[in-house]
Amino acid sequence: MTDPLESMAAIPGALATEPEPAQTTGGSPETQAPIELTEAALEALLFVAEKPLTRREVATLAGTDRATVDARLGDLEVSLRARGIRLLVDGDRVELATAPEVGALVARYVGAEAVRLSPASLETLAIVAYRQPVTKSAVERIRGVDSDYTIRTLLHRRLVVELGRSHAPGRPFLYGTGFEFLERFGLTSLDELPPLDGDVAARLAEEGGEPVTDPLFPDDAGIDEPRGGSSASDASDVTDEATG
């Protein structure tokens, strides 16, 4: 009888010894050798990132300067315009998401439908988007009705996020939009929001727009938000029936 080990030995590489693990230099990213931040390298980094990355984080990982990061981000944004992936920019943070024009196909794969919001939620979301950072009381003064439930619903869907606290009495939370908002509405940044009618803009200018005096997330730390994996296509199909 043939020895099974002898048969295995006849297969090239079958009984090869496991290679020794590569020696690592260790240390923090600041002490490691710089890595050339090419457009392809940046795209790969953002692809595997489990959360939005700040420009400072990218610069630290690559061992390069902020100007180089900004330049590569600009190159990547242009390259992705004709593809199914978009570069989303929210302040200092960046991430990749699927393009809105391919959302229907991606939604069919993940089994999700477009998010449906009530008029009250859409109105509240619009106020937050255009006047951020804004407190709940400011939203309520603009709308003229209690908005506690609506804001909590938008927070639950991650369309609205807590940015920090105001120095006003009671230290109320300041609300704004995050990456989920950009993804759901097919925007790459808040600069793409359509311009407001003059009367509407004047009305919104009376409230909100407070500075974030006590941010919850420092600029260089990023916000550890769960990623849905696809963009505007993976929203839950839950209708907001609240009117408040």
Short mmCIF file of C-alpha atoms in Angstrom, two decimals:
data_model
loop_
_atom_site.label_atom_id
_atom_site.label_comp_id
_atom_site.label_asym_id
_atom_site.label_seq_id
_atom_site.Cartn_x
_atom_site.Cartn_y
_atom_site.Cartn_z
CA MET A 1 0.00 0.00 0.00
CA THR A 2 1.26 3.41 -0.92
CA ASP A 3 1.99 5.66 2.01
CA PRO A 4 -0.44 8.63 1.86
CA LEU A 5 2.38 10.90 2.89
CA GLU A 6 4.48 9.72 -0.05
CA SER A 7 1.57 10.45 -2.41
CA MET A 8 1.17 13.87 -0.97
CA ALA A 9 4.88 14.48 -1.26
CA ALA A 10 4.61 13.90 -5.01
CA ILE A 11 2.39 16.97 -5.32
CA PRO A 12 4.62 20.02 -5.76
CA GLY A 13 4.38 22.25 -2.74
CA ALA A 14 1.90 19.99 -0.93
CA LEU A 15 4.17 19.39 2.06
CA ALA A 16 6.08 22.62 1.85
CA THR A 17 6.85 24.09 5.18
CA GLU A 18 4.92 27.16 6.18
CA PRO A 19 6.99 30.26 5.44
CA GLU A 20 8.29 32.31 8.30
CA PRO A 21 6.14 35.38 8.97
CA ALA A 22 7.59 38.57 7.56
CA GLN A 23 9.32 40.78 10.04
CA THR A 24 7.47 44.03 10.57
CA THR A 25 9.03 47.26 11.55
CA GLY A 26 6.24 48.04 14.01
CA GLY A 27 5.67 51.47 15.39
CA SER A 28 3.00 54.01 14.65
CA PRO A 29 2.16 55.17 11.09
CA GLU A 30 4.14 58.35 11.74
CA THR A 31 7.37 56.35 12.20
CA GLN A 32 6.89 54.00 9.23
CA ALA A 33 8.36 54.57 5.79
CA PRO A 34 6.24 56.78 3.50
CA ILE A 35 4.13 55.09 0.83
CA GLU A 36 3.47 56.79 -2.49
CA LEU A 37 -0.15 57.94 -2.47
CA THR A 38 -1.20 57.17 -6.02
CA GLU A 39 -4.77 57.54 -7.19
CA ALA A 40 -5.14 53.74 -7.23
CA ALA A 41 -3.72 53.42 -3.71
CA LEU A 42 -6.13 56.05 -2.40
CA GLU A 43 -9.09 54.35 -4.06
CA ALA A 44 -8.11 51.00 -2.52
CA LEU A 45 -7.69 52.56 0.92
CA LEU A 46 -11.13 54.17 0.84
CA PHE A 47 -12.63 50.95 -0.53
CA VAL A 48 -11.50 48.85 2.44
CA ALA A 49 -12.09 51.53 5.08
CA GLU A 50 -14.90 50.62 7.48
CA LYS A 51 -15.72 54.28 8.16
CA PRO A 52 -15.19 57.65 6.50
CA LEU A 53 -11.58 58.78 6.70
CA THR A 54 -10.33 62.28 7.34
CA ARG A 55 -7.68 63.83 5.14
CA ARG A 56 -5.35 63.83 8.13
CA GLU A 57 -5.82 60.08 8.60
CA VAL A 58 -5.00 59.44 4.94
CA ALA A 59 -1.92 61.68 5.11
CA THR A 60 -0.72 59.93 8.28
CA LEU A 61 -1.19 56.44 6.82
CA ALA A 62 0.69 57.30 3.64
CA GLY A 63 3.32 59.41 5.35
CA THR A 64 2.61 62.36 3.09
CA ASP A 65 1.34 65.93 3.37
CA ARG A 66 -2.17 67.36 3.21
CA ALA A 67 -1.58 68.98 -0.20
CA THR A 68 -0.78 65.60 -1.75
CA VAL A 69 -3.91 64.07 -0.24
CA ASP A 70 -6.06 66.91 -1.58
CA ALA A 71 -4.53 66.54 -5.03
CA ARG A 72 -5.12 62.78 -5.17
CA LEU A 73 -8.70 63.22 -3.93
CA GLY A 74 -9.32 65.68 -6.73
CA ASP A 75 -7.89 63.26 -9.30
CA LEU A 76 -9.96 60.39 -7.92
CA GLU A 77 -13.16 62.41 -7.92
CA VAL A 78 -12.71 63.23 -11.60
CA SER A 79 -11.84 59.62 -12.53
CA LEU A 80 -14.91 58.22 -10.78
CA ARG A 81 -17.44 60.49 -12.48
CA ALA A 82 -17.99 58.08 -15.36
CA ARG A 83 -18.03 54.97 -13.18
CA GLY A 84 -20.39 53.31 -10.74
CA ILE A 85 -18.61 54.63 -7.64
CA ARG A 86 -18.56 58.18 -6.30
CA LEU A 87 -16.28 60.00 -3.88
CA LEU A 88 -18.34 61.59 -1.14
CA VAL A 89 -16.98 64.58 0.77
CA ASP A 90 -18.43 65.73 4.09
CA GLY A 91 -16.25 68.47 5.49
CA ASP A 92 -12.85 66.92 6.18
CA ARG A 93 -14.07 63.33 5.80
CA VAL A 94 -14.27 61.28 2.61
CA GLU A 95 -15.60 57.88 1.59
CA LEU A 96 -16.70 55.88 -1.44
CA ALA A 97 -20.31 55.02 -2.27
CA THR A 98 -22.23 53.65 -5.23
CA ALA A 99 -23.40 56.19 -7.79
CA PRO A 100 -27.10 57.16 -7.62
CA GLU A 101 -27.71 56.20 -11.25
CA VAL A 102 -26.92 52.55 -10.49
CA GLY A 103 -28.99 52.53 -7.30
CA ALA A 104 -31.90 50.59 -8.81
CA LEU A 105 -29.73 47.62 -9.76
CA VAL A 106 -27.88 47.63 -6.44
CA ALA A 107 -31.20 47.87 -4.60
CA ARG A 108 -32.48 44.83 -6.46
CA TYR A 109 -29.43 42.89 -5.32
CA VAL A 110 -29.64 43.88 -1.65
CA GLY A 111 -33.43 43.67 -1.59
CA ALA A 112 -34.00 47.24 -0.49
CA GLU A 113 -36.28 49.97 -1.75
CA ALA A 114 -35.88 53.72 -1.77
CA VAL A 115 -36.46 55.41 1.55
CA ARG A 116 -39.90 56.98 1.94
CA LEU A 117 -40.28 60.03 4.12
CA SER A 118 -43.39 61.91 5.21
CA PRO A 119 -43.76 65.60 4.33
CA ALA A 120 -42.94 66.43 7.96
CA SER A 121 -39.68 64.49 7.80
CA LEU A 122 -38.71 66.00 4.46
CA GLU A 123 -39.41 69.50 5.76
CA THR A 124 -37.35 68.89 8.90
CA LEU A 125 -34.52 67.30 6.93
CA ALA A 126 -34.42 70.24 4.53
CA ILE A 127 -34.17 72.72 7.42
CA VAL A 128 -31.31 70.75 8.99
CA ALA A 129 -29.49 70.37 5.67
CA TYR A 130 -29.57 74.07 4.80
CA ARG A 131 -29.16 75.55 8.30
CA GLN A 132 -26.77 73.12 9.97
CA PRO A 133 -25.57 73.09 12.64
CA VAL A 134 -29.00 73.74 14.12
CA THR A 135 -30.77 72.95 17.39
CA LYS A 136 -34.11 71.19 17.70
CA SER A 137 -35.69 74.34 19.13
CA ALA A 138 -34.58 76.32 16.06
CA VAL A 139 -36.12 73.70 13.78
CA GLU A 140 -39.35 73.89 15.75
CA ARG A 141 -39.44 77.68 15.54
CA ILE A 142 -39.08 77.52 11.76
CA ARG A 143 -41.70 74.78 11.36
CA GLY A 144 -44.03 76.07 14.03
CA VAL A 145 -44.69 72.58 15.46
CA ASP A 146 -43.03 70.10 17.81
CA SER A 147 -40.37 68.15 15.91
CA ASP A 148 -39.00 65.80 18.56
CA TYR A 149 -40.36 62.58 17.04
CA THR A 150 -39.41 63.60 13.50
CA ILE A 151 -35.82 64.39 14.47
CA ARG A 152 -35.54 61.12 16.40
CA THR A 153 -36.78 59.27 13.29
CA LEU A 154 -34.21 61.00 11.09
CA LEU A 155 -31.49 60.23 13.64
CA HIS A 156 -32.52 56.57 13.64
CA ARG A 157 -32.14 56.48 9.85
CA ARG A 158 -28.81 58.31 10.10
CA LEU A 159 -30.05 61.01 7.75
CA VAL A 160 -29.44 63.48 10.59
CA VAL A 161 -26.51 63.23 13.01
CA GLU A 162 -25.51 64.95 16.23
CA LEU A 163 -22.60 67.29 15.53
CA GLY A 164 -21.98 68.60 19.02
CA ARG A 165 -23.54 70.86 21.64
CA SER A 166 -24.39 74.54 21.71
CA HIS A 167 -23.34 76.90 24.48
CA ALA A 168 -26.94 78.03 24.78
CA PRO A 169 -28.69 77.38 28.11
CA GLY A 170 -29.18 73.65 28.61
CA ARG A 171 -26.37 72.83 26.12
CA PRO A 172 -28.77 71.49 23.45
CA PHE A 173 -27.52 69.18 20.72
CA LEU A 174 -26.62 70.65 17.36
CA TYR A 175 -27.83 68.63 14.38
CA GLY A 176 -26.56 68.32 10.84
CA THR A 177 -26.38 65.83 8.00
CA GLY A 178 -23.82 63.09 7.49
CA PHE A 179 -22.73 60.69 4.78
CA GLU A 180 -26.01 58.79 4.89
CA PHE A 181 -27.81 61.95 3.76
CA LEU A 182 -25.40 62.46 0.86
CA GLU A 183 -25.72 58.82 -0.18
CA ARG A 184 -29.50 58.71 -0.02
CA PHE A 185 -29.95 61.84 -2.12
CA GLY A 186 -27.18 61.16 -4.62
CA LEU A 187 -24.95 64.08 -3.59
CA THR A 188 -21.18 64.09 -3.41
CA SER A 189 -21.10 67.10 -1.07
CA LEU A 190 -23.41 69.69 0.48
CA ASP A 191 -22.27 72.13 -2.21
CA GLU A 192 -24.55 70.26 -4.60
CA LEU A 193 -27.70 71.18 -2.67
CA PRO A 194 -30.01 73.15 -4.99
CA PRO A 195 -30.22 76.89 -4.28
CA LEU A 196 -33.14 78.09 -2.18
CA ASP A 197 -35.78 80.58 -3.17
CA GLY A 198 -34.93 84.01 -1.80
CA ASP A 199 -37.88 84.19 0.60
CA VAL A 200 -37.22 80.68 1.90
CA ALA A 201 -33.51 81.41 2.35
CA ALA A 202 -34.33 84.59 4.28
CA ARG A 203 -36.70 82.71 6.56
CA LEU A 204 -34.15 80.00 7.29
CA ALA A 205 -31.46 82.59 7.90
CA GLU A 206 -33.38 83.86 10.90
CA GLU A 207 -32.69 80.64 12.81
CA GLY A 208 -29.97 78.03 13.09
CA GLY A 209 -26.48 78.13 11.72
CA GLU A 210 -24.89 78.07 15.19
CA PRO A 211 -21.17 77.29 15.53
CA VAL A 212 -20.31 73.86 16.91
CA THR A 213 -18.70 75.01 20.13
CA ASP A 214 -18.40 71.55 21.65
CA PRO A 215 -17.97 68.98 18.84
CA LEU A 216 -18.74 65.36 19.60
CA PHE A 217 -16.16 64.18 17.07
CA PRO A 218 -12.82 66.00 16.59
CA ASP A 219 -11.94 66.71 12.98
CA ASP A 220 -8.95 64.41 13.04
CA ALA A 221 -10.83 61.46 14.53
CA GLY A 222 -13.70 61.01 12.10
CA ILE A 223 -17.10 59.63 12.96
CA ASP A 224 -17.32 55.90 13.36
CA GLU A 225 -20.56 55.34 11.47
CA PRO A 226 -21.73 51.91 10.35
CA ARG A 227 -21.54 51.57 6.59
CA GLY A 228 -24.45 50.11 4.73
CA GLY A 229 -22.28 48.79 1.94
CA SER A 230 -24.06 50.39 -1.02
CA SER A 231 -25.25 54.01 -1.02
CA ALA A 232 -28.65 55.32 -1.86
CA SER A 233 -29.94 51.84 -2.45
CA ASP A 234 -29.79 50.18 0.97
CA ALA A 235 -32.30 52.24 2.93
CA SER A 236 -34.91 50.47 4.99
CA ASP A 237 -38.42 50.50 3.58
CA VAL A 238 -40.19 52.12 6.52
CA THR A 239 -42.65 54.95 5.97
CA ASP A 240 -42.52 57.80 8.47
CA GLU A 241 -46.15 58.36 9.32
CA ALA A 242 -45.52 60.91 12.03
CA THR A 243 -46.73 64.42 11.41
CA GLY A 244 -44.98 66.12 14.33
#
